[in-house]
mmCIF file of C-alpha atoms and ligand atoms in Angstrom:
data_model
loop_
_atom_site.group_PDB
_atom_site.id
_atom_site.type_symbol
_atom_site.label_atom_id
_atom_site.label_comp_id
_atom_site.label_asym_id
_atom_site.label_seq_id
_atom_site.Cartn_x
_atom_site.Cartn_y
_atom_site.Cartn_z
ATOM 1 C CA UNK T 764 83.762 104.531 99.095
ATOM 2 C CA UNK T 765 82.296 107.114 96.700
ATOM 3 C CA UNK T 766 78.803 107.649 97.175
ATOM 4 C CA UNK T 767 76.536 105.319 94.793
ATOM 5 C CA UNK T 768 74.998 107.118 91.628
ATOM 6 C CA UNK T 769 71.320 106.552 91.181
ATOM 7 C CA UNK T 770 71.020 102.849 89.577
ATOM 8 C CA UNK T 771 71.904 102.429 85.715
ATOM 9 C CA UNK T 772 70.510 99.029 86.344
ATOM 10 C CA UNK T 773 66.618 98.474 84.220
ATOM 11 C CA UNK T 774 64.266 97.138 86.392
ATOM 12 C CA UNK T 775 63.720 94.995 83.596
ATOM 13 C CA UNK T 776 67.077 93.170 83.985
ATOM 14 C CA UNK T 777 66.097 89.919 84.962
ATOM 15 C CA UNK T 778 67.392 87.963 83.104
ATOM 16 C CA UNK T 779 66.482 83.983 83.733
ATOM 17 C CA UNK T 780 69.212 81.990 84.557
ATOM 18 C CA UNK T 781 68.776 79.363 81.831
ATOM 19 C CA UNK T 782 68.917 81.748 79.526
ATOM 20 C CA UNK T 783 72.192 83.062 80.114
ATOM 21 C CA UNK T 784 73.623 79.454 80.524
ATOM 22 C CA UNK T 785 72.337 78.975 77.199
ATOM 23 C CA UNK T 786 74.758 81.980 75.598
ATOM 24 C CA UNK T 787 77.137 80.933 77.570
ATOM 25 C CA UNK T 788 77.022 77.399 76.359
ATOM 26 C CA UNK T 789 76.659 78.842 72.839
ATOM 27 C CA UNK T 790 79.843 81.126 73.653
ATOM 28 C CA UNK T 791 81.295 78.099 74.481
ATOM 29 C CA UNK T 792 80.683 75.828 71.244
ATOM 30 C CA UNK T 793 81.338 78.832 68.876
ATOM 31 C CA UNK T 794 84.447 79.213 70.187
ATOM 32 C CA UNK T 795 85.287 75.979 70.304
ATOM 33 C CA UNK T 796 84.291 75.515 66.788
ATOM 34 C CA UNK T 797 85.738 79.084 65.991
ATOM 35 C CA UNK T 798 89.558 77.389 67.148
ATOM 36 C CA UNK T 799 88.786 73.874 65.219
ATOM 37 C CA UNK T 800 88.701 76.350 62.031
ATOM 38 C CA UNK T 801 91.745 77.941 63.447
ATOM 39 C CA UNK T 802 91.071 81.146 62.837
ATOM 40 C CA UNK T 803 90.718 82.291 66.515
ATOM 41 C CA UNK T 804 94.349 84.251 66.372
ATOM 42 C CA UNK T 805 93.675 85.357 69.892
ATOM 43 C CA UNK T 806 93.984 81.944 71.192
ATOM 44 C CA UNK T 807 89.911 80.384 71.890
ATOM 45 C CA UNK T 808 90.384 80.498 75.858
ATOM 46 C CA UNK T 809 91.475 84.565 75.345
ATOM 47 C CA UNK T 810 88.773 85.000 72.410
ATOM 48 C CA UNK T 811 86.385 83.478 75.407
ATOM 49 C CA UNK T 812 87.311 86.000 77.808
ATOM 50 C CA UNK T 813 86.718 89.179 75.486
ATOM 51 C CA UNK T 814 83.650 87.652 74.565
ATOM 52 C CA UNK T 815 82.459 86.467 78.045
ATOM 53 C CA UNK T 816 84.984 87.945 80.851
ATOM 54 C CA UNK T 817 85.808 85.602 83.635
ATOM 55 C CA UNK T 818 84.326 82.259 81.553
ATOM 56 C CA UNK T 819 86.883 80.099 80.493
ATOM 57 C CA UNK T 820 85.932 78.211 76.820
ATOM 58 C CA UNK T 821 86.709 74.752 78.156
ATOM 59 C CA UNK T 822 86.660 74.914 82.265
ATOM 60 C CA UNK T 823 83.265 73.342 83.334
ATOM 61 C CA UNK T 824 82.035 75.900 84.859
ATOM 62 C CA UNK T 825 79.335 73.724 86.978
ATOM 63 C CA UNK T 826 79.943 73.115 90.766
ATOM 64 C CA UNK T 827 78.510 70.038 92.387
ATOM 65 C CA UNK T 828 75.969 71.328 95.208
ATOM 66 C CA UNK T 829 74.592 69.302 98.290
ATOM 67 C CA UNK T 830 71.816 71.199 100.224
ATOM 68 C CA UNK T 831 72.732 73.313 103.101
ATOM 69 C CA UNK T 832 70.683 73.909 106.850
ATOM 70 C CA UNK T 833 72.465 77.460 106.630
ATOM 71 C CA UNK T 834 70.548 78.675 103.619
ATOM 72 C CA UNK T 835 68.536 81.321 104.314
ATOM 73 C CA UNK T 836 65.652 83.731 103.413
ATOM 74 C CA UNK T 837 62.796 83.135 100.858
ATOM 75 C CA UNK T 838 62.903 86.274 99.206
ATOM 76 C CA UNK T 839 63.398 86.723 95.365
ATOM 77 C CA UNK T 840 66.628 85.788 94.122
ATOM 78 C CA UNK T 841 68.849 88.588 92.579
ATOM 79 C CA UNK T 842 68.920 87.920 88.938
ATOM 80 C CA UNK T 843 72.320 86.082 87.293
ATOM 81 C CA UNK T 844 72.356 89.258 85.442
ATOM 82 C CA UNK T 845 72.884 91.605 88.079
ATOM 83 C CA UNK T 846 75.059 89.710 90.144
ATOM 84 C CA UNK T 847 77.197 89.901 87.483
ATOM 85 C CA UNK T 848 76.879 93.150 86.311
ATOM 86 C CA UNK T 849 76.686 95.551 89.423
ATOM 87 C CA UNK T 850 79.682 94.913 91.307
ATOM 88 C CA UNK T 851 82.114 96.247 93.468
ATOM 89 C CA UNK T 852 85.762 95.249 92.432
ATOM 90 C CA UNK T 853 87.987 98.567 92.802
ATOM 91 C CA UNK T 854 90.891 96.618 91.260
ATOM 92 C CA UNK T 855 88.880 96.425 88.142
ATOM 93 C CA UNK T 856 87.862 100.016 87.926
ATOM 94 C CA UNK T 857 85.090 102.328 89.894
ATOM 95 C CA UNK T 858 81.875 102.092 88.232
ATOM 96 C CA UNK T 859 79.397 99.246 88.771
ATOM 97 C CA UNK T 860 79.863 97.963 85.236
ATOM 98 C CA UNK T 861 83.647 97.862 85.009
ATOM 99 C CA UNK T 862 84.400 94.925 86.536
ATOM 100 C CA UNK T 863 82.068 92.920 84.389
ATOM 101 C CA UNK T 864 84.145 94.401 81.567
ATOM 102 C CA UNK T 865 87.667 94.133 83.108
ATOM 103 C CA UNK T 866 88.123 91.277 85.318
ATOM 104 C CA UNK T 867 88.980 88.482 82.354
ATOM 105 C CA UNK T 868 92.442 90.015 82.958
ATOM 106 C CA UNK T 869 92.385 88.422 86.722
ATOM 107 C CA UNK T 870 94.457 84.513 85.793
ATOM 108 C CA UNK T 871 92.566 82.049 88.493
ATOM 109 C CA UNK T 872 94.272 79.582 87.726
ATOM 110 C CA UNK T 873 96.813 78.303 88.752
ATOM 111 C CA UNK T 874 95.957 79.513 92.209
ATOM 112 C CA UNK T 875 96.802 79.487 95.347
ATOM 113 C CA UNK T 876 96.141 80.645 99.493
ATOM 114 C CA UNK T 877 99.013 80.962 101.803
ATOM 115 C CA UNK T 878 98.386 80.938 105.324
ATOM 116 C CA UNK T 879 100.845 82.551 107.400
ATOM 117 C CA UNK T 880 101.443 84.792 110.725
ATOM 118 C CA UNK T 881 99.910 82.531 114.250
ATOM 119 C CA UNK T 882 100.344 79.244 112.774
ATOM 120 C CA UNK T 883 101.287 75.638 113.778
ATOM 121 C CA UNK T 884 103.558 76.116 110.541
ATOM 122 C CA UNK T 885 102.832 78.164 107.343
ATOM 123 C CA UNK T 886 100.961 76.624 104.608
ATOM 124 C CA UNK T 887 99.985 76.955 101.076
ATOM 125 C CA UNK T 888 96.501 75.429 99.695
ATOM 126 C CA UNK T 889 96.297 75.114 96.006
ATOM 127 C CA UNK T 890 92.637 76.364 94.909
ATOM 128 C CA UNK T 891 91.598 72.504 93.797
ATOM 129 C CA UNK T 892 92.501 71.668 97.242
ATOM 130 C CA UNK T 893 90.072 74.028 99.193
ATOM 131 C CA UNK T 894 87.523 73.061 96.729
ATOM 132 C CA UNK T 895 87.742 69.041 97.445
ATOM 133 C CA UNK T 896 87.997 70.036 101.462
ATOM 134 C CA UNK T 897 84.728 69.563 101.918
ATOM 135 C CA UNK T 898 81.415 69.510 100.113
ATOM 136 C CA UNK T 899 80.119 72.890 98.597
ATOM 137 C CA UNK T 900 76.805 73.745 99.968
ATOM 138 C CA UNK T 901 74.350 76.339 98.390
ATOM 139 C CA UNK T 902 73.737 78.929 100.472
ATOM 140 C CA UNK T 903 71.210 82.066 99.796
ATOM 141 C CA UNK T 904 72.130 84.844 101.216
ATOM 142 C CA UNK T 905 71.231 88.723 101.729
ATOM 143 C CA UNK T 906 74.465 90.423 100.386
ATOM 144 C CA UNK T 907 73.903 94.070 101.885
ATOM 145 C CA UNK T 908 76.255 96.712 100.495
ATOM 146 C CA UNK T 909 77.274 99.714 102.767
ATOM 147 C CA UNK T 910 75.831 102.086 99.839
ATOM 148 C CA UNK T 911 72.280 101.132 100.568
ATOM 149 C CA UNK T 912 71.873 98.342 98.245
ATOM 150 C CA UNK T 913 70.721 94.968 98.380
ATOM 151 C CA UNK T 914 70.588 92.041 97.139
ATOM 152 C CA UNK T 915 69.900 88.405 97.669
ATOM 153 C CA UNK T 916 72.316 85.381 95.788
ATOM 154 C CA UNK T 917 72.908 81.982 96.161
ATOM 155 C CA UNK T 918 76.672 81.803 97.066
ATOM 156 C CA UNK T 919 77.997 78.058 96.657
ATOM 157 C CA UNK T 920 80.999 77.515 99.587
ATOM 158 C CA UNK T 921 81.519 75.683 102.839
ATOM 159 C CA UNK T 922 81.792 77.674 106.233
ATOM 160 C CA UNK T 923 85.301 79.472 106.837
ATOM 161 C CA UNK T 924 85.475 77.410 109.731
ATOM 162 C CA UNK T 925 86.081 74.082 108.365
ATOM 163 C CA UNK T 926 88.983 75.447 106.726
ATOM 164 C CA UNK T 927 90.834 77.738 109.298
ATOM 165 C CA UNK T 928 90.501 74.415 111.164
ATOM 166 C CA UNK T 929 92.898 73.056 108.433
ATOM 167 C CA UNK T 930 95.194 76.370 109.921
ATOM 168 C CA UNK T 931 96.092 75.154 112.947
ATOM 169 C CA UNK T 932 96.263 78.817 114.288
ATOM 170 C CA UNK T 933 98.175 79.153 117.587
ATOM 171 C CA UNK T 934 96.143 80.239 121.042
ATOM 172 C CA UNK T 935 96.917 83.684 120.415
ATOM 173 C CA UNK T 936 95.665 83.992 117.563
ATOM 174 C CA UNK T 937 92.852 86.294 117.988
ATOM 175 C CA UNK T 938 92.080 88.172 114.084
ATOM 176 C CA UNK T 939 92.355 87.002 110.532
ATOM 177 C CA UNK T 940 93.418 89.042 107.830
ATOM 178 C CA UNK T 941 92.294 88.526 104.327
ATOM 179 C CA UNK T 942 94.650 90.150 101.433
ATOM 180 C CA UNK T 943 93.288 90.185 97.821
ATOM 181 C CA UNK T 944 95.103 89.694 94.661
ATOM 182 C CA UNK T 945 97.789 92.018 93.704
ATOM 183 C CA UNK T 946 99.318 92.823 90.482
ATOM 184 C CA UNK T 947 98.738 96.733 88.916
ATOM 185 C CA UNK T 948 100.287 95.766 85.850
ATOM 186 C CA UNK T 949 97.029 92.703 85.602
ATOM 187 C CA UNK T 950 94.396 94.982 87.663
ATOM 188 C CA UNK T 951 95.547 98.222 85.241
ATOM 189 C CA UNK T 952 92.692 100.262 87.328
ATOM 190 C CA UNK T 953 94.053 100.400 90.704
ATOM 191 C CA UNK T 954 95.128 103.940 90.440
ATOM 192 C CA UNK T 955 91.619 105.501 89.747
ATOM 193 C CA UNK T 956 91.720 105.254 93.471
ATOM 194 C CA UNK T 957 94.036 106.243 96.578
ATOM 195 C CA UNK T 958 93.476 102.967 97.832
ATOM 196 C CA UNK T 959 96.723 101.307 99.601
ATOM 197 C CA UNK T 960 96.647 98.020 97.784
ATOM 198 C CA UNK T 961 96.359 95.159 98.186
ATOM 199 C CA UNK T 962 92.758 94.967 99.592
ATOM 200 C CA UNK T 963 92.710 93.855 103.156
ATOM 201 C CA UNK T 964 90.247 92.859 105.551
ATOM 202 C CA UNK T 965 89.993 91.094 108.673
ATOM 203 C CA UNK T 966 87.485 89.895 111.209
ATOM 204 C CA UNK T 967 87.694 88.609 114.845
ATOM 205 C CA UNK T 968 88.246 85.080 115.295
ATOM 206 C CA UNK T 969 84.829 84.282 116.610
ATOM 207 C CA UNK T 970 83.362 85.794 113.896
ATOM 208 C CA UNK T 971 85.326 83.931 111.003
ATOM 209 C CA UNK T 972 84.720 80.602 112.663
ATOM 210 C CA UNK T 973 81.014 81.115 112.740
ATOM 211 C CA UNK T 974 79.074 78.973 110.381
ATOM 212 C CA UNK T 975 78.024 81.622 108.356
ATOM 213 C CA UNK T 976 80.688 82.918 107.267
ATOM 214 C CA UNK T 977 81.182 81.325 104.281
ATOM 215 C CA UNK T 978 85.032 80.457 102.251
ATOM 216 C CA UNK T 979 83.008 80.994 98.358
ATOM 217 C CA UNK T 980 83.646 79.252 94.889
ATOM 218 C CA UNK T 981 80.684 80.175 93.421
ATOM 219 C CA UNK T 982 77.029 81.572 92.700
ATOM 220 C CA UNK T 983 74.218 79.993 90.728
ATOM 221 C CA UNK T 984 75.922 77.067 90.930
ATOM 222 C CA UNK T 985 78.974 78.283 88.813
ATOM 223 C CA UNK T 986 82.133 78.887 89.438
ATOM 224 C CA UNK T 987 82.857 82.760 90.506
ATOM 225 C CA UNK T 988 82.613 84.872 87.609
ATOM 226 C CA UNK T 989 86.033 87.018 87.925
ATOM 227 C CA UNK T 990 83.885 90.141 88.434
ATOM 228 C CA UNK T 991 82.686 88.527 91.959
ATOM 229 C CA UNK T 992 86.239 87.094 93.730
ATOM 230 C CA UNK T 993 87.350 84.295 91.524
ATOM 231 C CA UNK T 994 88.290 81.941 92.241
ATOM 232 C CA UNK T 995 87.747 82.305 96.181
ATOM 233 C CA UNK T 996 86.546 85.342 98.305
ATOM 234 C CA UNK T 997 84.804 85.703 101.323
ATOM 235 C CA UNK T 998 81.000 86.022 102.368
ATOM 236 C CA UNK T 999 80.117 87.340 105.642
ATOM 237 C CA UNK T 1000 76.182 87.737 105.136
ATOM 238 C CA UNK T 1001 74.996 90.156 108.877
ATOM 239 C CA UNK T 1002 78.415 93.167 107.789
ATOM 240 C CA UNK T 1003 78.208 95.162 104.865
ATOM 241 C CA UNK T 1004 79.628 93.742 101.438
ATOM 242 C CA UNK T 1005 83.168 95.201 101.996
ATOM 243 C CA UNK T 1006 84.317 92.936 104.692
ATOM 244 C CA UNK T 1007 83.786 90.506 102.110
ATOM 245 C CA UNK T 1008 87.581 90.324 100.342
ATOM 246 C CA UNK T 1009 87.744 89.002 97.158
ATOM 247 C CA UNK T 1010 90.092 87.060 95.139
ATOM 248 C CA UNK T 1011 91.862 85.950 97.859
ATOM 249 C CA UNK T 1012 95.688 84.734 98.251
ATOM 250 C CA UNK T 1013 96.631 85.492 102.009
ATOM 251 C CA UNK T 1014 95.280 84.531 105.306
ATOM 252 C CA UNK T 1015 97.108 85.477 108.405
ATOM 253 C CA UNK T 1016 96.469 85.241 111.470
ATOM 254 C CA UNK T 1017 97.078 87.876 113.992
ATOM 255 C CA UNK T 1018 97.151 88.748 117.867
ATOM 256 C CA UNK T 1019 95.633 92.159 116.912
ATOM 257 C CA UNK T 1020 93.196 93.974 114.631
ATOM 258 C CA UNK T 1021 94.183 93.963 111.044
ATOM 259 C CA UNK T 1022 93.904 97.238 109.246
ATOM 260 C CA UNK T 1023 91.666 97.093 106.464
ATOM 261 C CA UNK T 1024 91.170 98.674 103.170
ATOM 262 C CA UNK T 1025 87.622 101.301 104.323
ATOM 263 C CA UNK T 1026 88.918 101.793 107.181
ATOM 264 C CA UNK T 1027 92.226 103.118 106.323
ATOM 265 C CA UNK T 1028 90.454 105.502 103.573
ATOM 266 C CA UNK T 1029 87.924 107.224 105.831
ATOM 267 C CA UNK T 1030 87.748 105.432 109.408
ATOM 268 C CA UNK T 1031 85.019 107.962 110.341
ATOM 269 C CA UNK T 1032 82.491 105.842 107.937
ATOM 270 C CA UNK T 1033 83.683 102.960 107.748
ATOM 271 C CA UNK T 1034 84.376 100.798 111.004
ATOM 272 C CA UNK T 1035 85.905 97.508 111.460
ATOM 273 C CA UNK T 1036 83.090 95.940 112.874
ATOM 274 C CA UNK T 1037 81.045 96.493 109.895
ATOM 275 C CA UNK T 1038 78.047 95.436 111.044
ATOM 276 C CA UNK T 1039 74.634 96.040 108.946
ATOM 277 C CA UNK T 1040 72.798 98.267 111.768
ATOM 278 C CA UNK T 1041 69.801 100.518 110.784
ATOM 279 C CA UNK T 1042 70.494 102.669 113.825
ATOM 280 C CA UNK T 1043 73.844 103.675 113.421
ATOM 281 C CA UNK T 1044 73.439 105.814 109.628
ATOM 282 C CA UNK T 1045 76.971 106.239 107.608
ATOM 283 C CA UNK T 1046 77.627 110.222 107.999
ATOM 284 C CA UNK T 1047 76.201 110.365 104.696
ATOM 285 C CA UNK T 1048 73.375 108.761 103.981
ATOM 286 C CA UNK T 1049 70.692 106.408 106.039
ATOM 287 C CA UNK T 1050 71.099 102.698 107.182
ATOM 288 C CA UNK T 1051 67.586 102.640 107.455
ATOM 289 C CA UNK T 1052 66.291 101.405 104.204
ATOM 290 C CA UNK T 1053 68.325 99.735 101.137
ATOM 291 C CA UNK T 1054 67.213 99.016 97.783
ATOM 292 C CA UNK T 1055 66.698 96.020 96.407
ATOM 293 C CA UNK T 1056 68.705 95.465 93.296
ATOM 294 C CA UNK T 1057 66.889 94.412 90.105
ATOM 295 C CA UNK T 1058 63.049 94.990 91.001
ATOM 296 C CA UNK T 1059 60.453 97.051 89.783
ATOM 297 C CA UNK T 1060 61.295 100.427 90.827
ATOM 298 C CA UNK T 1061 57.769 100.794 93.002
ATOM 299 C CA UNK T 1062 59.179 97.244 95.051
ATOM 300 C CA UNK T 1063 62.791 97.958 95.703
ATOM 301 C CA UNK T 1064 62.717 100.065 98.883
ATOM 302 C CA UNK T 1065 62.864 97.814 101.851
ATOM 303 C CA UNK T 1066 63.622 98.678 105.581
ATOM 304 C CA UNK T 1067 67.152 97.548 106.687
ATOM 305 C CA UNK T 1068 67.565 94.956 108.791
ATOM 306 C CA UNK T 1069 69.466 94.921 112.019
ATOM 307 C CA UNK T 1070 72.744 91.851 111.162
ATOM 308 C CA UNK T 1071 71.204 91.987 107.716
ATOM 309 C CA UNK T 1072 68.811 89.831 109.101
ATOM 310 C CA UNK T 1073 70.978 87.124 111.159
ATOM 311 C CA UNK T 1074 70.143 88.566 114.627
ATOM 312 C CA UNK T 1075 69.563 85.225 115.896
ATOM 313 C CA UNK T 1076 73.183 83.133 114.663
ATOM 314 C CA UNK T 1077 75.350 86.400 115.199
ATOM 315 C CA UNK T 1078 74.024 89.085 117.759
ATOM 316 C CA UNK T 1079 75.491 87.477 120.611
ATOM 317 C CA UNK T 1080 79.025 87.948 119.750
ATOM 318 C CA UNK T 1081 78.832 91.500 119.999
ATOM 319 C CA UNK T 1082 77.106 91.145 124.048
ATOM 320 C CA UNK T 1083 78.506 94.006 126.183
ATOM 321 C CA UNK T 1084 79.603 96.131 122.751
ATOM 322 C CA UNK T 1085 78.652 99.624 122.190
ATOM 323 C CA UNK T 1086 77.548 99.223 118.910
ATOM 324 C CA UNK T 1087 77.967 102.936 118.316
ATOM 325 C CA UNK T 1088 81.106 102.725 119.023
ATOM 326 C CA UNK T 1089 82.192 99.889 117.482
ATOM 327 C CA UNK T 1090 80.432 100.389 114.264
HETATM 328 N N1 LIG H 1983 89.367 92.802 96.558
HETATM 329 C C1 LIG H 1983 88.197 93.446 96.673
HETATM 330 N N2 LIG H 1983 87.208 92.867 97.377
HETATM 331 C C2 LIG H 1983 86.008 93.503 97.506
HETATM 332 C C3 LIG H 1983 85.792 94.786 96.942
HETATM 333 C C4 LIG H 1983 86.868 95.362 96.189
HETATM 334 O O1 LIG H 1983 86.760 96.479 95.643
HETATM 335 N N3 LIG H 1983 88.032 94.654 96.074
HETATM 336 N N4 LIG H 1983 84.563 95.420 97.109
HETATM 337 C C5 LIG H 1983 83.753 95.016 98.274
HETATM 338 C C6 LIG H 1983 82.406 95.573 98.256
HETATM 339 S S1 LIG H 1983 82.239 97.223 98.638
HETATM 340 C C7 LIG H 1983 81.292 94.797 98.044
HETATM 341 S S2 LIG H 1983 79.717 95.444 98.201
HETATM 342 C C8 LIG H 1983 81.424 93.383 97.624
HETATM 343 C C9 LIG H 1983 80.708 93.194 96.287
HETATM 344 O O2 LIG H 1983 80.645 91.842 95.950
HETATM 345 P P1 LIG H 1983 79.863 91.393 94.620
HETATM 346 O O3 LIG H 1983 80.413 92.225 93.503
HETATM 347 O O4 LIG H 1983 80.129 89.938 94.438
HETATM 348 O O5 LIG H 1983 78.418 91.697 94.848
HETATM 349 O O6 LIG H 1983 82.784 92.978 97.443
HETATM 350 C C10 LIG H 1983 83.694 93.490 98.403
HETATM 351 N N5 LIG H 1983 84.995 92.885 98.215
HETATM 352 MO MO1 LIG H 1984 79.963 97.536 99.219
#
């Protein structure tokens, strides 16, 4: 992972979420009205897309929530704006902005998730499918990258759990694998890296069937904006942000570890275990403190927490591990 450049985000950028569901909804109507002239050449779903990347003109966007017990944390929320704007999506291009700029390209639908390797049978779930499994919860999370940022966002999901249990994986099965979208001539910025595509990661099966770990269709409410995994990644909220695959279109199960993506490129920094640890720093730079995305410059530096936080749901899967080890 290159080493994050100071932020080009303005403390200022919080942007109230009403008010960019307002544009959007304006987006929306102008290019609706834009086609009923017919004189939106590009088509009024494409027009959308260059206008607003990753919002479709007609899709309602709107996912309906029930309250979840797993929520967490009471801190600020991380504005709309910044979630959207400061991402990680190497598919998409480097640079925290590009992926708000270049992910319209990604299609979501139609879409689907084939399951495949320690399996009853193989199986492929069409995206409305997993989102009528079962009900979408909210769930706040801290989202902890392993460049020392932070921040906190309401996901909207059910845990990974409930689905894998749709899997039937066989006894053996002991890892899952998550492999992201594909296609360079679609994701045209795949080569500004050496990254062996696609983008794999993988966790052990106790920790994908933990309720945390959450199978996500949205944030804010919304569908996924392309920039953050339409139209279905992964959250795991206590390991840094890249265990979190996005866009996701295989799941396999596996007797043994997966590789994955970080850990191919540089294994010295990046572990599979992945979890956010204050005491074990990346040969870089310090786990000790992050930086809250999106506040006042004076109020962003905040002391790391060990699991990001979800000591209490997660430590005890790691008993008897040397975490320095297994980092
Ligand atoms: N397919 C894919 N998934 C990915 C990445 C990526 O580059 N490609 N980046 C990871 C990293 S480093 C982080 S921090 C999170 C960022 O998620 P967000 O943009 O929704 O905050 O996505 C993770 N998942
Ligand atoms: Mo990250």
């Amino acid at each position: 992972m290159l080493i994050g450049k100071p932020p080009d985000v303005p403390s200022s950028a919080i942007t109230p979420r009403d008010k960019y569901l307002n544009r959007r909804r304006f987006l929306r109507n102008a290019v609706s009205s834009a086609a009923a002239a017919g004189v939106a050449a590009l088509g009024a779903e494409r027009l959308a897309q260059v206008i607003s990347p990753g919002i479709s003109a007609f899709a309602d966007t709107r996912l309906q929530t029930v309250k979840s017990p797993l929520t967490t944390t009471g801190e600020q929320l991380t504005s709309f704006e910044d979630v959207t704007h400061y991402n990680n999506y190497y598919e998409f291009g480097v640079d925290k902005s590009d992926p708000a700029k270049n992910a319209g390209a990604l299609p979501t639908r139609p879409w689907t998730v084939r399951v495949d390797g320690l399996v009853n049978k193989p199986k492929t779930f069409d995206i409305d499918t997993l989102l009528k499994l079962r009900p979408l919860e909210d769930r706040v999370y801290r989202h902890r990258c392993v460049e020392a940022w932070s921040m906190v966002i309401p996901w909207v999901g059910y845990s990974l759990s409930a689905f894998i249990n749709q899997c039937e994986p066989l006894s053996n099965a002991r890892y899952v694998q998550f492999l992201s979208y594909y296609n360079s001539s679609v994701e045209k910025w795949t080569s500004e890296s050496n990254i062996d595509w696609p983008y794999s990661e993988g966790l052990r099966m106790d920790e994908a069937m933990n309720p945390l770990t959450l199978l996500t269709f949205g944030l804010y409410g919304e569908v996924l904006p392309n920039q953050n995994g339409a139209p279905v990644r992964i959250v795991v909220p206590w390991k840094y942000g890249f265990k979190s695959a996005k866009s996701i279109v295989t799941v396999r199960f596996l007797d043994h570890q997966p590789p994955t993506t970080w850990n191919e490129q540089n294994s010295h920094e990046y572990g599979f275990y992945s979890n956010v640890n204050p005491y074990v720093d990346h040969p870089r730079w310090s786990q000790k403190v992050e930086r809250r995305i999106g506040l006042p410059f004076y109020a962003q530096r905040r002391a790391t927490l060990m699991y990001n936080g979800y000591g209490d749901q997660v430590a005890s899967l790691y008993n008897g591990m040397d975490l320095r080890k297994d980092f």
